[in-house]
Amino acid sequence: MALTAQEIEALMPDCTELLSDEPEMESSLHYTQLLILVTCLEWLWRDRKDFFIGANLSIYYSRQQLKNRDFRGPDFFLVKDTQKRPRLSWVTWEEDGKYPNVIIELLSDSTAKVDKGLKKQLYQNQFRTPEYFWFSPNTLELVGWRLTDSEYKTIPASENSWYWSQELGLYLGVWEDKLRYFTVEGKLVPTPEEANLEEIRKAEIALQRAEIEERKAESERKKAESERQKAEFERQRADEAENKAAILAQKLRELGVEPDSL
């Protein structure tokens, strides 16, 4: 007996709680790099609620894949136009069929061959992910691919060896031996810690400037007070001279001598 779509849906298990099944990352260097990629973008887009970032998280894209335990979890992936909330894994059929917009693989000796071969084909043919990058934290190799006419074509590097990501609206480039984001103006997207230190630095500079201005203003006040005191002293001297002259004139008159006659 044929079933309606609603009856089939009722029989289908809820897969939203599928656990990720990815191996540990190659080294602490890979963990640090992944943390930078996640936290920098989270900080930059802190006011947005329409994206999801997966970090070493399994992507489930077919029930056959589940049966075969053929798990393919990118080191880093971004899905746009979706709800920003925690997930145990990314299950495409529970996410309106959405696949990542951007994938970044961190190459290692044990994964480089798969990342450059099998996974590249999977992301191109099955996921149809618009942009794919791979980066080696060890050798600093960075390559970008963009899906063009159903096939990955190499993204041309800029003069400073950065790669423009249309999906991110950012450049990806190597800075101090780490893969980092850069704005269209070429500014480094900071980690939250870097942003905090920059705010502290700016606050310290502002405080130093305020202290300099305060010292300058105090110097101006002292100078003005000195000028006032000098003017007051000169006025007092003038008053004293005038008083002495008046007293002398009075004494001369008492002696019968007119001051003007002297």
mmCIF file of C-alpha atoms in Angstrom:
data_model
loop_
_atom_site.group_PDB
_atom_site.id
_atom_site.type_symbol
_atom_site.label_atom_id
_atom_site.label_comp_id
_atom_site.label_asym_id
_atom_site.label_seq_id
_atom_site.Cartn_x
_atom_site.Cartn_y
_atom_site.Cartn_z
ATOM 1 C CA MET A 1 0.000 0.000 0.000
ATOM 2 C CA ALA A 2 1.393 3.390 -0.977
ATOM 3 C CA LEU A 3 2.013 5.917 1.806
ATOM 4 C CA THR A 4 1.380 9.609 1.753
ATOM 5 C CA ALA A 5 4.212 12.059 2.278
ATOM 6 C CA GLN A 6 2.868 12.777 5.758
ATOM 7 C CA GLU A 7 2.833 9.072 6.652
ATOM 8 C CA ILE A 8 6.393 8.635 5.403
ATOM 9 C CA GLU A 9 7.473 11.675 7.394
ATOM 10 C CA ALA A 10 5.904 10.181 10.529
ATOM 11 C CA LEU A 11 7.911 6.990 10.036
ATOM 12 C CA MET A 12 11.226 8.742 9.466
ATOM 13 C CA PRO A 13 13.492 9.049 12.515
ATOM 14 C CA ASP A 14 14.518 12.444 13.850
ATOM 15 C CA CYS A 15 18.181 12.876 12.907
ATOM 16 C CA THR A 16 18.725 16.319 14.380
ATOM 17 C CA GLU A 17 20.533 14.770 17.365
ATOM 18 C CA LEU A 18 23.032 12.757 15.328
ATOM 19 C CA LEU A 19 26.425 13.008 16.993
ATOM 20 C CA SER A 20 29.508 14.098 15.106
ATOM 21 C CA ASP A 21 31.982 11.302 14.472
ATOM 22 C CA GLU A 22 35.206 13.045 13.509
ATOM 23 C CA PRO A 23 38.711 12.044 14.629
ATOM 24 C CA GLU A 24 40.887 14.281 16.766
ATOM 25 C CA MET A 25 42.839 16.927 14.910
ATOM 26 C CA GLU A 26 46.449 16.317 13.930
ATOM 27 C CA SER A 27 48.176 18.679 16.377
ATOM 28 C CA SER A 28 47.821 21.649 18.700
ATOM 29 C CA LEU A 29 48.881 23.784 15.726
ATOM 30 C CA HIS A 30 45.755 22.622 13.869
ATOM 31 C CA TYR A 31 43.553 23.259 16.912
ATOM 32 C CA THR A 32 44.933 26.788 17.274
ATOM 33 C CA GLN A 33 44.378 27.509 13.583
ATOM 34 C CA LEU A 34 40.815 26.218 13.713
ATOM 35 C CA LEU A 35 40.097 28.300 16.810
ATOM 36 C CA ILE A 36 41.321 31.427 15.033
ATOM 37 C CA LEU A 37 39.100 30.790 12.006
ATOM 38 C CA VAL A 38 36.025 30.256 14.175
ATOM 39 C CA THR A 39 36.468 33.015 16.746
ATOM 40 C CA CYS A 40 37.490 35.722 14.270
ATOM 41 C CA LEU A 41 34.428 35.200 12.094
ATOM 42 C CA GLU A 42 32.164 34.879 15.130
ATOM 43 C CA TRP A 43 33.536 38.190 16.433
ATOM 44 C CA LEU A 44 33.235 39.948 13.064
ATOM 45 C CA TRP A 45 29.638 38.739 12.620
ATOM 46 C CA ARG A 46 28.700 39.049 16.296
ATOM 47 C CA ASP A 47 25.540 40.988 15.464
ATOM 48 C CA ARG A 48 24.319 38.449 12.908
ATOM 49 C CA LYS A 49 22.064 35.462 13.603
ATOM 50 C CA ASP A 50 21.812 33.966 10.116
ATOM 51 C CA PHE A 51 24.789 31.614 9.859
ATOM 52 C CA PHE A 52 26.302 28.465 11.315
ATOM 53 C CA ILE A 53 29.978 27.612 11.679
ATOM 54 C CA GLY A 54 31.017 23.987 11.929
ATOM 55 C CA ALA A 55 34.391 23.089 13.427
ATOM 56 C CA ASN A 56 35.609 19.518 12.898
ATOM 57 C CA LEU A 57 31.949 18.512 12.689
ATOM 58 C CA SER A 58 30.399 15.691 10.686
ATOM 59 C CA ILE A 59 28.169 16.523 7.731
ATOM 60 C CA TYR A 60 25.515 13.882 7.069
ATOM 61 C CA TYR A 61 24.187 14.108 3.547
ATOM 62 C CA SER A 62 22.529 10.733 2.818
ATOM 63 C CA ARG A 63 21.097 7.735 4.654
ATOM 64 C CA GLN A 64 23.377 5.476 2.626
ATOM 65 C CA GLN A 65 26.300 7.412 4.014
ATOM 66 C CA LEU A 66 25.039 6.614 7.525
ATOM 67 C CA LYS A 67 24.876 2.912 6.701
ATOM 68 C CA ASN A 68 28.372 2.925 5.241
ATOM 69 C CA ARG A 69 29.745 5.108 8.076
ATOM 70 C CA ASP A 70 31.381 7.151 5.333
ATOM 71 C CA PHE A 71 31.630 10.348 7.340
ATOM 72 C CA ARG A 72 33.047 13.495 5.768
ATOM 73 C CA GLY A 73 33.445 16.314 8.255
ATOM 74 C CA PRO A 74 35.374 19.401 7.092
ATOM 75 C CA ASP A 75 37.716 21.046 9.554
ATOM 76 C CA PHE A 76 35.851 24.325 9.056
ATOM 77 C CA PHE A 77 32.634 25.078 7.209
ATOM 78 C CA LEU A 78 30.176 27.937 6.988
ATOM 79 C CA VAL A 79 26.484 27.711 6.160
ATOM 80 C CA LYS A 80 24.739 30.995 5.447
ATOM 81 C CA ASP A 81 21.046 31.894 5.618
ATOM 82 C CA THR A 82 20.329 29.485 8.439
ATOM 83 C CA GLN A 83 19.571 29.733 12.134
ATOM 84 C CA LYS A 84 22.528 30.396 14.408
ATOM 85 C CA ARG A 85 22.211 27.785 17.146
ATOM 86 C CA PRO A 86 24.285 24.900 18.560
ATOM 87 C CA ARG A 87 24.239 21.622 16.642
ATOM 88 C CA LEU A 88 25.742 18.201 17.336
ATOM 89 C CA SER A 89 26.354 17.699 13.617
ATOM 90 C CA TRP A 90 25.093 19.037 10.292
ATOM 91 C CA VAL A 91 22.331 16.856 8.852
ATOM 92 C CA THR A 92 21.463 18.208 5.419
ATOM 93 C CA TRP A 93 17.989 16.654 5.166
ATOM 94 C CA GLU A 94 17.095 18.224 8.526
ATOM 95 C CA GLU A 95 18.413 21.617 7.341
ATOM 96 C CA ASP A 96 16.272 22.157 4.234
ATOM 97 C CA GLY A 97 18.925 20.458 2.120
ATOM 98 C CA LYS A 98 21.487 23.168 2.808
ATOM 99 C CA TYR A 99 25.178 22.433 2.247
ATOM 100 C CA PRO A 100 28.148 24.599 3.279
ATOM 101 C CA ASN A 101 28.829 27.806 1.386
ATOM 102 C CA VAL A 102 32.516 27.712 2.318
ATOM 103 C CA ILE A 103 34.760 24.856 3.410
ATOM 104 C CA ILE A 104 38.327 25.100 4.702
ATOM 105 C CA GLU A 105 40.449 22.000 5.245
ATOM 106 C CA LEU A 106 43.610 22.143 7.348
ATOM 107 C CA LEU A 107 46.096 19.875 5.643
ATOM 108 C CA SER A 108 48.211 17.376 7.550
ATOM 109 C CA ASP A 109 50.466 14.518 6.504
ATOM 110 C CA SER A 110 47.682 12.009 7.102
ATOM 111 C CA THR A 111 44.855 13.943 5.415
ATOM 112 C CA ALA A 112 46.423 15.985 2.579
ATOM 113 C CA LYS A 113 45.871 13.333 -0.095
ATOM 114 C CA VAL A 114 42.192 12.902 0.804
ATOM 115 C CA ASP A 115 41.611 16.647 1.205
ATOM 116 C CA LYS A 116 43.085 17.365 -2.227
ATOM 117 C CA GLY A 117 41.432 14.424 -3.951
ATOM 118 C CA LEU A 118 38.383 12.625 -2.579
ATOM 119 C CA LYS A 119 37.057 15.517 -0.501
ATOM 120 C CA LYS A 120 37.592 18.043 -3.269
ATOM 121 C CA GLN A 121 35.505 15.897 -5.591
ATOM 122 C CA LEU A 122 32.837 15.405 -2.914
ATOM 123 C CA TYR A 123 32.562 19.116 -2.201
ATOM 124 C CA GLN A 124 32.439 19.859 -5.916
ATOM 125 C CA ASN A 125 30.041 17.158 -7.107
ATOM 126 C CA GLN A 126 27.863 16.282 -4.091
ATOM 127 C CA PHE A 127 27.930 19.320 -1.820
ATOM 128 C CA ARG A 128 28.180 21.873 -4.651
ATOM 129 C CA THR A 129 29.977 24.099 -2.153
ATOM 130 C CA PRO A 130 30.695 27.430 -3.883
ATOM 131 C CA GLU A 131 34.175 27.879 -2.368
ATOM 132 C CA TYR A 132 36.757 25.453 -1.026
ATOM 133 C CA PHE A 133 40.119 26.327 0.511
ATOM 134 C CA TRP A 134 42.881 24.207 1.917
ATOM 135 C CA PHE A 135 45.694 25.397 4.146
ATOM 136 C CA SER A 136 48.645 23.637 5.717
ATOM 137 C CA PRO A 137 49.590 24.972 9.177
ATOM 138 C CA ASN A 138 52.956 23.266 8.695
ATOM 139 C CA THR A 139 54.033 24.354 5.194
ATOM 140 C CA LEU A 140 51.689 27.401 4.927
ATOM 141 C CA GLU A 141 50.376 26.146 1.560
ATOM 142 C CA LEU A 142 47.147 27.958 0.741
ATOM 143 C CA VAL A 143 44.940 27.293 -2.299
ATOM 144 C CA GLY A 144 41.407 28.480 -3.057
ATOM 145 C CA TRP A 145 38.799 27.013 -5.395
ATOM 146 C CA ARG A 146 35.529 28.464 -6.674
ATOM 147 C CA LEU A 147 32.727 26.455 -8.268
ATOM 148 C CA THR A 148 32.431 27.666 -11.848
ATOM 149 C CA ASP A 149 30.310 25.853 -14.465
ATOM 150 C CA SER A 150 29.927 22.860 -12.108
ATOM 151 C CA GLU A 151 33.689 22.541 -11.642
ATOM 152 C CA TYR A 152 36.214 23.919 -9.199
ATOM 153 C CA LYS A 153 38.484 26.527 -10.749
ATOM 154 C CA THR A 154 41.467 27.981 -8.922
ATOM 155 C CA ILE A 155 40.822 31.363 -7.327
ATOM 156 C CA PRO A 156 43.554 33.772 -8.487
ATOM 157 C CA ALA A 157 45.721 35.109 -5.690
ATOM 158 C CA SER A 158 46.191 38.834 -5.161
ATOM 159 C CA GLU A 159 49.581 40.551 -5.259
ATOM 160 C CA ASN A 160 50.104 39.789 -1.567
ATOM 161 C CA SER A 161 49.029 36.139 -2.063
ATOM 162 C CA TRP A 162 45.571 36.557 -0.542
ATOM 163 C CA TYR A 163 42.458 34.846 -1.899
ATOM 164 C CA TRP A 164 39.155 36.688 -2.167
ATOM 165 C CA SER A 165 36.127 34.798 -0.853
ATOM 166 C CA GLN A 166 32.880 35.974 -2.400
ATOM 167 C CA GLU A 167 30.903 33.967 0.141
ATOM 168 C CA LEU A 168 32.665 35.529 3.129
ATOM 169 C CA GLY A 169 33.171 38.972 1.640
ATOM 170 C CA LEU A 170 36.712 38.714 2.991
ATOM 171 C CA TYR A 171 40.211 37.838 1.911
ATOM 172 C CA LEU A 172 41.978 34.750 3.221
ATOM 173 C CA GLY A 173 45.719 35.114 3.633
ATOM 174 C CA VAL A 174 48.678 34.058 5.728
ATOM 175 C CA TRP A 175 49.767 36.433 8.493
ATOM 176 C CA GLU A 176 52.360 35.494 11.109
ATOM 177 C CA ASP A 177 52.192 31.856 9.953
ATOM 178 C CA LYS A 178 48.431 31.643 10.506
ATOM 179 C CA LEU A 179 45.502 31.677 8.077
ATOM 180 C CA ARG A 180 43.608 34.903 8.753
ATOM 181 C CA TYR A 181 40.729 36.967 7.402
ATOM 182 C CA PHE A 182 41.233 40.422 5.921
ATOM 183 C CA THR A 183 38.606 43.000 5.007
ATOM 184 C CA VAL A 184 38.206 44.386 1.503
ATOM 185 C CA GLU A 185 40.254 47.372 2.712
ATOM 186 C CA GLY A 186 43.055 44.996 3.718
ATOM 187 C CA LYS A 187 42.571 45.254 7.487
ATOM 188 C CA LEU A 188 43.215 42.185 9.616
ATOM 189 C CA VAL A 189 40.088 40.757 11.251
ATOM 190 C CA PRO A 190 41.156 40.397 14.894
ATOM 191 C CA THR A 191 40.532 37.637 17.357
ATOM 192 C CA PRO A 192 38.403 38.714 20.339
ATOM 193 C CA GLU A 193 41.590 38.887 22.424
ATOM 194 C CA GLU A 194 43.322 41.063 19.819
ATOM 195 C CA ALA A 195 40.266 43.292 19.585
ATOM 196 C CA ASN A 196 40.213 43.647 23.374
ATOM 197 C CA LEU A 197 43.922 44.492 23.485
ATOM 198 C CA GLU A 198 43.397 47.038 20.708
ATOM 199 C CA GLU A 199 40.587 48.672 22.687
ATOM 200 C CA ILE A 200 42.832 48.745 25.761
ATOM 201 C CA ARG A 201 45.642 50.268 23.675
ATOM 202 C CA LYS A 202 43.286 52.907 22.265
ATOM 203 C CA ALA A 203 41.995 53.674 25.760
ATOM 204 C CA GLU A 204 45.561 54.032 27.065
ATOM 205 C CA ILE A 205 46.469 56.350 24.185
ATOM 206 C CA ALA A 206 43.317 58.400 24.798
ATOM 207 C CA LEU A 207 44.187 58.584 28.509
ATOM 208 C CA GLN A 208 47.745 59.662 27.729
ATOM 209 C CA ARG A 209 46.449 62.342 25.365
ATOM 210 C CA ALA A 210 43.962 63.499 27.998
ATOM 211 C CA GLU A 211 46.753 63.694 30.579
ATOM 212 C CA ILE A 212 48.937 65.667 28.158
ATOM 213 C CA GLU A 213 46.064 68.055 27.450
ATOM 214 C CA GLU A 214 45.404 68.367 31.181
ATOM 215 C CA ARG A 215 49.072 69.172 31.854
ATOM 216 C CA LYS A 216 49.011 71.648 28.986
ATOM 217 C CA ALA A 217 45.858 73.247 30.344
ATOM 218 C CA GLU A 218 47.381 73.366 33.857
ATOM 219 C CA SER A 219 50.495 75.016 32.412
ATOM 220 C CA GLU A 220 48.310 77.554 30.648
ATOM 221 C CA ARG A 221 46.418 78.189 33.890
ATOM 222 C CA LYS A 222 49.671 78.708 35.798
ATOM 223 C CA LYS A 223 50.967 81.022 33.075
ATOM 224 C CA ALA A 224 47.739 83.005 33.135
ATOM 225 C CA GLU A 225 47.878 83.184 36.944
ATOM 226 C CA SER A 226 51.493 84.335 36.778
ATOM 227 C CA GLU A 227 50.528 87.034 34.270
ATOM 228 C CA ARG A 228 47.634 88.066 36.518
ATOM 229 C CA GLN A 229 49.873 88.232 39.567
ATOM 230 C CA LYS A 230 52.442 90.257 37.613
ATOM 231 C CA ALA A 231 49.766 92.662 36.430
ATOM 232 C CA GLU A 232 48.448 92.934 39.992
ATOM 233 C CA PHE A 233 51.957 93.627 41.276
ATOM 234 C CA GLU A 234 52.471 96.328 38.645
ATOM 235 C CA ARG A 235 49.111 97.854 39.533
ATOM 236 C CA GLN A 236 50.000 97.861 43.238
ATOM 237 C CA ARG A 237 53.362 99.503 42.465
ATOM 238 C CA ALA A 238 51.594 102.125 40.386
ATOM 239 C CA ASP A 239 49.094 102.733 43.184
ATOM 240 C CA GLU A 240 51.898 103.040 45.734
ATOM 241 C CA ALA A 241 53.799 105.495 43.514
ATOM 242 C CA GLU A 242 50.623 107.515 43.036
ATOM 243 C CA ASN A 243 49.979 107.550 46.782
ATOM 244 C CA LYS A 244 53.563 108.634 47.526
ATOM 245 C CA ALA A 245 53.272 111.416 44.999
ATOM 246 C CA ALA A 246 50.005 112.600 46.526
ATOM 247 C CA ILE A 247 51.497 112.571 50.049
ATOM 248 C CA LEU A 248 54.562 114.511 48.860
ATOM 249 C CA ALA A 249 52.354 117.055 47.105
ATOM 250 C CA GLN A 250 50.308 117.510 50.268
ATOM 251 C CA LYS A 251 53.432 118.126 52.373
ATOM 252 C CA LEU A 252 54.754 120.654 49.873
ATOM 253 C CA ARG A 253 51.458 122.548 49.994
ATOM 254 C CA GLU A 254 51.645 122.579 53.774
ATOM 255 C CA LEU A 255 55.066 124.211 53.381
ATOM 256 C CA GLY A 256 53.561 126.792 51.009
ATOM 257 C CA VAL A 257 55.105 125.288 47.919
ATOM 258 C CA GLU A 258 52.979 124.379 44.961
ATOM 259 C CA PRO A 259 54.128 121.019 43.453
ATOM 260 C CA ASP A 260 53.583 122.316 39.917
ATOM 261 C CA SER A 261 56.101 125.052 40.540
ATOM 262 C CA LEU A 262 58.920 122.584 41.123
#
